[in-house]
mmCIF file of C-alpha atoms in Angstrom:
data_model
loop_
_atom_site.group_PDB
_atom_site.id
_atom_site.type_symbol
_atom_site.label_atom_id
_atom_site.label_comp_id
_atom_site.label_asym_id
_atom_site.label_seq_id
_atom_site.Cartn_x
_atom_site.Cartn_y
_atom_site.Cartn_z
ATOM 1 C CA GLY A 6 256.407 58.861 53.513
ATOM 2 C CA GLU A 7 252.912 59.998 54.358
ATOM 3 C CA ASN A 8 250.014 57.535 54.383
ATOM 4 C CA VAL A 9 246.376 58.684 54.474
ATOM 5 C CA GLU A 10 243.550 56.295 55.336
ATOM 6 C CA GLN A 11 239.960 57.331 54.589
ATOM 7 C CA HIS A 12 236.720 55.808 55.894
ATOM 8 C CA PRO A 13 234.111 54.832 54.972
ATOM 9 C CA SER A 14 234.575 53.952 51.308
ATOM 10 C CA THR A 15 230.843 54.436 50.688
ATOM 11 C CA LEU A 16 228.262 56.334 52.712
ATOM 12 C CA SER A 17 224.530 56.436 52.057
ATOM 13 C CA VAL A 18 222.329 58.970 53.843
ATOM 14 C CA GLN A 19 218.846 60.395 53.519
ATOM 15 C CA GLU A 20 218.407 63.980 52.430
ATOM 16 C CA GLY A 21 218.625 66.254 55.433
ATOM 17 C CA ASP A 22 220.820 63.903 57.453
ATOM 18 C CA SER A 23 224.419 64.667 58.394
ATOM 19 C CA ALA A 24 227.404 62.887 56.865
ATOM 20 C CA VAL A 25 230.842 62.416 58.406
ATOM 21 C CA ILE A 26 233.952 61.211 56.595
ATOM 22 C CA LYS A 27 237.103 60.469 58.566
ATOM 23 C CA CYS A 28 240.773 60.406 57.601
ATOM 24 C CA THR A 29 243.916 59.491 59.502
ATOM 25 C CA TYR A 30 247.469 60.357 58.528
ATOM 26 C CA SER A 31 250.843 59.000 59.562
ATOM 27 C CA ASP A 32 253.357 61.851 59.190
ATOM 28 C CA SER A 33 253.364 64.155 62.210
ATOM 29 C CA ALA A 34 255.040 66.825 60.042
ATOM 30 C CA SER A 35 251.883 67.186 57.917
ATOM 31 C CA ASN A 36 250.145 70.482 58.572
ATOM 32 C CA TYR A 37 247.819 71.111 55.632
ATOM 33 C CA PHE A 38 244.633 69.086 55.062
ATOM 34 C CA PRO A 39 242.362 69.809 52.083
ATOM 35 C CA TRP A 40 239.131 68.105 51.065
ATOM 36 C CA TYR A 41 238.036 67.672 47.459
ATOM 37 C CA LYS A 42 234.657 66.819 45.949
ATOM 38 C CA GLN A 43 234.568 64.999 42.628
ATOM 39 C CA GLU A 44 231.341 64.621 40.719
ATOM 40 C CA LEU A 45 231.056 61.881 38.131
ATOM 41 C CA GLY A 46 233.254 62.589 35.130
ATOM 42 C CA LYS A 47 234.445 65.922 36.506
ATOM 43 C CA ARG A 48 237.632 67.244 38.037
ATOM 44 C CA PRO A 49 238.132 67.240 41.843
ATOM 45 C CA GLN A 50 237.076 70.562 43.349
ATOM 46 C CA LEU A 51 238.561 71.949 46.542
ATOM 47 C CA ILE A 52 235.713 72.455 49.007
ATOM 48 C CA ILE A 53 237.471 73.242 52.267
ATOM 49 C CA ASP A 54 240.906 72.990 53.838
ATOM 50 C CA ILE A 55 242.434 73.330 57.280
ATOM 51 C CA ARG A 56 245.893 74.009 58.621
ATOM 52 C CA SER A 57 247.369 72.654 61.804
ATOM 53 C CA ASN A 58 247.138 75.935 63.682
ATOM 54 C CA VAL A 59 243.333 75.614 63.860
ATOM 55 C CA GLY A 60 241.122 72.811 65.151
ATOM 56 C CA GLU A 61 237.940 73.485 63.196
ATOM 57 C CA LYS A 62 236.827 75.412 60.148
ATOM 58 C CA LYS A 63 233.298 75.945 58.820
ATOM 59 C CA ASP A 64 231.859 77.046 55.509
ATOM 60 C CA GLN A 65 228.063 77.020 55.492
ATOM 61 C CA ARG A 66 226.984 73.348 55.674
ATOM 62 C CA ILE A 67 230.533 72.016 55.551
ATOM 63 C CA ALA A 68 232.995 71.803 58.418
ATOM 64 C CA VAL A 69 236.359 70.174 58.944
ATOM 65 C CA THR A 70 237.870 69.237 62.290
ATOM 66 C CA LEU A 71 241.490 68.368 63.018
ATOM 67 C CA ASN A 72 243.015 66.465 65.926
ATOM 68 C CA LYS A 73 246.792 66.710 65.564
ATOM 69 C CA THR A 74 247.476 64.627 68.634
ATOM 70 C CA ALA A 75 245.509 61.697 67.268
ATOM 71 C CA LYS A 76 246.501 62.502 63.672
ATOM 72 C CA HIS A 77 243.012 62.479 62.266
ATOM 73 C CA PHE A 78 240.703 64.941 60.555
ATOM 74 C CA SER A 79 237.076 64.740 59.522
ATOM 75 C CA LEU A 80 234.651 66.297 57.064
ATOM 76 C CA HIS A 81 231.164 67.066 58.337
ATOM 77 C CA ILE A 82 228.286 67.865 55.994
ATOM 78 C CA THR A 83 225.025 68.929 57.596
ATOM 79 C CA GLU A 84 221.551 69.050 56.030
ATOM 80 C CA THR A 85 222.701 66.938 53.104
ATOM 81 C CA GLN A 86 221.146 67.461 49.684
ATOM 82 C CA PRO A 87 221.095 65.210 46.596
ATOM 83 C CA GLU A 88 223.634 67.499 44.927
ATOM 84 C CA ASP A 89 226.105 66.599 47.683
ATOM 85 C CA SER A 90 226.311 63.124 46.105
ATOM 86 C CA ALA A 91 229.895 62.700 44.858
ATOM 87 C CA VAL A 92 233.231 61.153 45.752
ATOM 88 C CA TYR A 93 235.086 63.026 48.478
ATOM 89 C CA PHE A 94 238.873 62.864 48.873
ATOM 90 C CA CYS A 95 240.906 63.947 51.855
ATOM 91 C CA ALA A 96 244.603 64.751 51.561
ATOM 92 C CA ALA A 97 247.576 65.760 53.663
ATOM 93 C CA SER A 98 250.842 67.561 53.044
ATOM 94 C CA GLN A 99 253.649 69.280 54.906
ATOM 95 C CA GLY A 100 252.398 72.584 53.606
ATOM 96 C CA SER A 101 255.552 73.914 52.003
ATOM 97 C CA GLY A 102 255.859 75.168 48.440
ATOM 98 C CA TYR A 103 257.695 72.024 47.456
ATOM 99 C CA SER A 104 255.559 69.409 49.168
ATOM 100 C CA THR A 105 253.095 67.066 47.520
ATOM 101 C CA LEU A 106 249.619 66.008 48.579
ATOM 102 C CA THR A 107 248.966 62.457 49.707
ATOM 103 C CA PHE A 108 245.337 61.534 49.009
ATOM 104 C CA GLY A 109 242.997 59.112 50.692
ATOM 105 C CA LYS A 110 241.223 56.577 48.483
ATOM 106 C CA GLY A 111 237.947 58.445 48.497
ATOM 107 C CA THR A 112 234.442 58.135 49.916
ATOM 108 C CA MET A 113 231.420 57.822 47.666
ATOM 109 C CA LEU A 114 228.583 59.759 49.294
ATOM 110 C CA LEU A 115 225.058 58.988 48.112
ATOM 111 C CA VAL A 116 222.263 61.271 49.298
ATOM 112 C CA SER A 117 218.801 59.881 48.659
ATOM 113 C CA PRO A 118 215.868 62.272 48.298
ATOM 114 C CA SER B 18 242.959 83.382 39.996
ATOM 115 C CA GLN B 19 244.619 80.846 37.749
ATOM 116 C CA THR B 20 242.939 78.972 34.914
ATOM 117 C CA ILE B 21 244.160 75.534 33.901
ATOM 118 C CA HIS B 22 243.710 74.232 30.374
ATOM 119 C CA GLN B 23 244.159 70.643 29.285
ATOM 120 C CA TRP B 24 243.904 69.094 25.876
ATOM 121 C CA PRO B 25 242.729 67.052 24.355
ATOM 122 C CA ALA B 26 239.626 66.470 26.465
ATOM 123 C CA THR B 27 239.270 62.881 25.277
ATOM 124 C CA LEU B 28 241.595 60.584 23.392
ATOM 125 C CA VAL B 29 241.398 57.036 22.057
ATOM 126 C CA GLN B 30 244.727 55.510 21.145
ATOM 127 C CA PRO B 31 245.925 52.021 20.101
ATOM 128 C CA VAL B 32 248.365 50.064 22.228
ATOM 129 C CA GLY B 33 251.943 50.913 21.301
ATOM 130 C CA SER B 34 251.168 54.389 19.986
ATOM 131 C CA PRO B 35 252.792 57.551 21.375
ATOM 132 C CA LEU B 36 251.090 60.037 23.675
ATOM 133 C CA SER B 37 251.338 63.743 24.310
ATOM 134 C CA LEU B 38 249.030 65.527 26.754
ATOM 135 C CA GLU B 39 249.377 69.219 27.373
ATOM 136 C CA CYS B 40 248.561 71.390 30.336
ATOM 137 C CA THR B 41 248.838 75.160 30.346
ATOM 138 C CA VAL B 42 248.134 77.624 33.125
ATOM 139 C CA GLU B 43 247.010 81.239 32.935
ATOM 140 C CA GLY B 44 246.870 83.929 35.574
ATOM 141 C CA THR B 45 249.862 82.939 37.665
ATOM 142 C CA SER B 46 253.606 82.674 37.484
ATOM 143 C CA ASN B 47 256.114 80.130 38.765
ATOM 144 C CA PRO B 48 253.472 77.617 39.833
ATOM 145 C CA ASN B 49 254.063 74.070 41.004
ATOM 146 C CA LEU B 50 252.533 71.748 38.429
ATOM 147 C CA TYR B 51 251.403 68.151 38.867
ATOM 148 C CA TRP B 52 250.226 65.231 36.742
ATOM 149 C CA TYR B 53 247.824 62.736 38.282
ATOM 150 C CA ARG B 54 246.177 59.648 36.851
ATOM 151 C CA GLN B 55 242.842 58.304 38.003
ATOM 152 C CA ALA B 56 241.788 54.832 36.886
ATOM 153 C CA ALA B 57 238.049 54.204 36.607
ATOM 154 C CA GLY B 58 236.451 54.257 40.052
ATOM 155 C CA ARG B 59 239.784 54.696 41.762
ATOM 156 C CA GLY B 60 241.782 57.337 43.628
ATOM 157 C CA LEU B 61 244.333 59.881 42.492
ATOM 158 C CA GLN B 62 247.829 58.660 41.674
ATOM 159 C CA LEU B 63 250.550 61.320 41.505
ATOM 160 C CA LEU B 64 252.738 60.720 38.460
ATOM 161 C CA PHE B 65 255.026 63.762 38.204
ATOM 162 C CA TYR B 66 255.449 67.185 39.702
ATOM 163 C CA SER B 67 257.501 70.200 38.755
ATOM 164 C CA VAL B 68 258.591 73.232 40.765
ATOM 165 C CA GLY B 69 260.104 75.057 37.799
ATOM 166 C CA ILE B 70 261.178 74.962 34.152
ATOM 167 C CA GLY B 71 263.076 71.770 33.395
ATOM 168 C CA GLN B 72 262.607 70.452 36.942
ATOM 169 C CA ILE B 73 260.663 67.185 37.027
ATOM 170 C CA SER B 74 260.188 64.755 39.901
ATOM 171 C CA SER B 75 258.820 61.312 39.154
ATOM 172 C CA GLU B 76 256.684 59.559 41.721
ATOM 173 C CA VAL B 77 255.974 56.310 39.905
ATOM 174 C CA PRO B 78 258.445 54.645 37.512
ATOM 175 C CA GLN B 79 256.610 53.594 34.351
ATOM 176 C CA ASN B 80 256.515 54.199 30.626
ATOM 177 C CA LEU B 81 255.451 57.830 31.011
ATOM 178 C CA SER B 82 257.601 60.962 31.083
ATOM 179 C CA ALA B 83 256.952 64.627 31.724
ATOM 180 C CA SER B 84 258.522 67.867 30.602
ATOM 181 C CA ARG B 85 258.151 71.520 31.485
ATOM 182 C CA PRO B 86 259.482 73.570 28.582
ATOM 183 C CA GLN B 87 257.901 76.821 29.788
ATOM 184 C CA ASP B 88 256.891 78.239 33.153
ATOM 185 C CA ARG B 89 253.194 77.611 32.586
ATOM 186 C CA GLN B 90 253.318 74.523 30.363
ATOM 187 C CA PHE B 91 253.497 70.930 31.508
ATOM 188 C CA ILE B 92 253.527 67.993 29.088
ATOM 189 C CA LEU B 93 252.941 64.303 29.726
ATOM 190 C CA SER B 94 254.323 61.880 27.152
ATOM 191 C CA SER B 95 254.751 58.243 26.323
ATOM 192 C CA LYS B 96 256.606 56.536 23.503
ATOM 193 C CA LYS B 97 254.466 53.396 23.593
ATOM 194 C CA LEU B 98 251.110 53.221 25.352
ATOM 195 C CA LEU B 99 249.985 50.198 27.356
ATOM 196 C CA LEU B 100 246.423 49.096 28.059
ATOM 197 C CA SER B 101 247.044 49.967 31.711
ATOM 198 C CA ASP B 102 247.664 53.612 30.741
ATOM 199 C CA SER B 103 243.926 54.137 30.256
ATOM 200 C CA GLY B 104 242.462 56.584 32.717
ATOM 201 C CA PHE B 105 241.589 60.161 33.549
ATOM 202 C CA TYR B 106 244.687 62.377 33.474
ATOM 203 C CA LEU B 107 244.531 65.467 35.619
ATOM 204 C CA CYS B 108 246.912 68.389 35.683
ATOM 205 C CA ALA B 109 247.012 70.403 38.893
ATOM 206 C CA CYS B 110 248.509 73.749 39.788
ATOM 207 C CA ALA B 111 249.570 75.132 43.135
ATOM 208 C CA ALA B 112 249.915 78.883 43.422
ATOM 209 C CA ASP B 113 248.443 81.513 45.661
ATOM 210 C CA THR B 114 245.609 83.742 44.495
ATOM 211 C CA ALA B 115 247.989 86.612 43.773
ATOM 212 C CA GLY B 116 249.965 84.399 41.432
ATOM 213 C CA GLN B 117 253.056 84.547 43.577
ATOM 214 C CA LEU B 118 255.343 81.745 44.723
ATOM 215 C CA SER B 119 253.611 78.377 44.906
ATOM 216 C CA THR B 120 251.798 77.272 47.977
ATOM 217 C CA ASP B 121 250.342 73.888 48.780
ATOM 218 C CA THR B 122 246.747 74.468 47.675
ATOM 219 C CA GLN B 123 246.245 72.523 44.456
ATOM 220 C CA TYR B 124 243.596 73.204 41.833
ATOM 221 C CA PHE B 125 242.812 70.738 39.086
ATOM 222 C CA GLY B 126 242.371 71.203 35.374
ATOM 223 C CA PRO B 127 239.403 69.699 33.491
ATOM 224 C CA GLY B 128 241.294 66.486 32.685
ATOM 225 C CA THR B 129 241.942 64.283 29.659
ATOM 226 C CA ARG B 130 240.134 60.971 29.411
ATOM 227 C CA LEU B 131 242.441 58.471 27.692
ATOM 228 C CA THR B 132 241.306 55.104 26.418
ATOM 229 C CA VAL B 133 243.952 52.704 25.146
ATOM 230 C CA LEU B 134 242.569 49.905 22.966
#
């Protein structure tokens, strides 16, 4: 089955800096890669996703890049703000209606003012 | 877009007691539904998923079970809770924005925080 590795497990940055979280996956059949943000005590919220037919996707300060050859994808947050502090999860799936998501173990991002 | 309800929001139960957590979805039809558990400070563990009424797939063998008696209702149960069952239980739904056949984009409900003492 699919295996998703996520690094780093914790990331501390100063407000205004950029943050990058990286994930690798094992199943070459995976073609859908979402990212979730989970604030303390809350549900995970989908923040951005990418499919294998594109290499990069942006949404304001957030971007995701995908390298299918190397089987890795990354989340980039620019101009970080204290409210970006949360746990971020990457995931991968084969993108069919009957597939399941395999999640990474999460990255705790701390943005200091 | 779909709305996911979960109840109760919090629950404290003694070891050995039964459990029933409910998840209902509005605004979509024929969704894929999922149960996840998240232990404190940990990642998301998929417990069960369902692609239709009465269809349940189990990912992790344990003392939990799931049922889907209606298209938009998903229930997580246990006959006897263990201390290790404590955690944050999340229901997720996968369906497109028009409420048509399920896709792979999952959205989470608000969760139930279970403490087993």
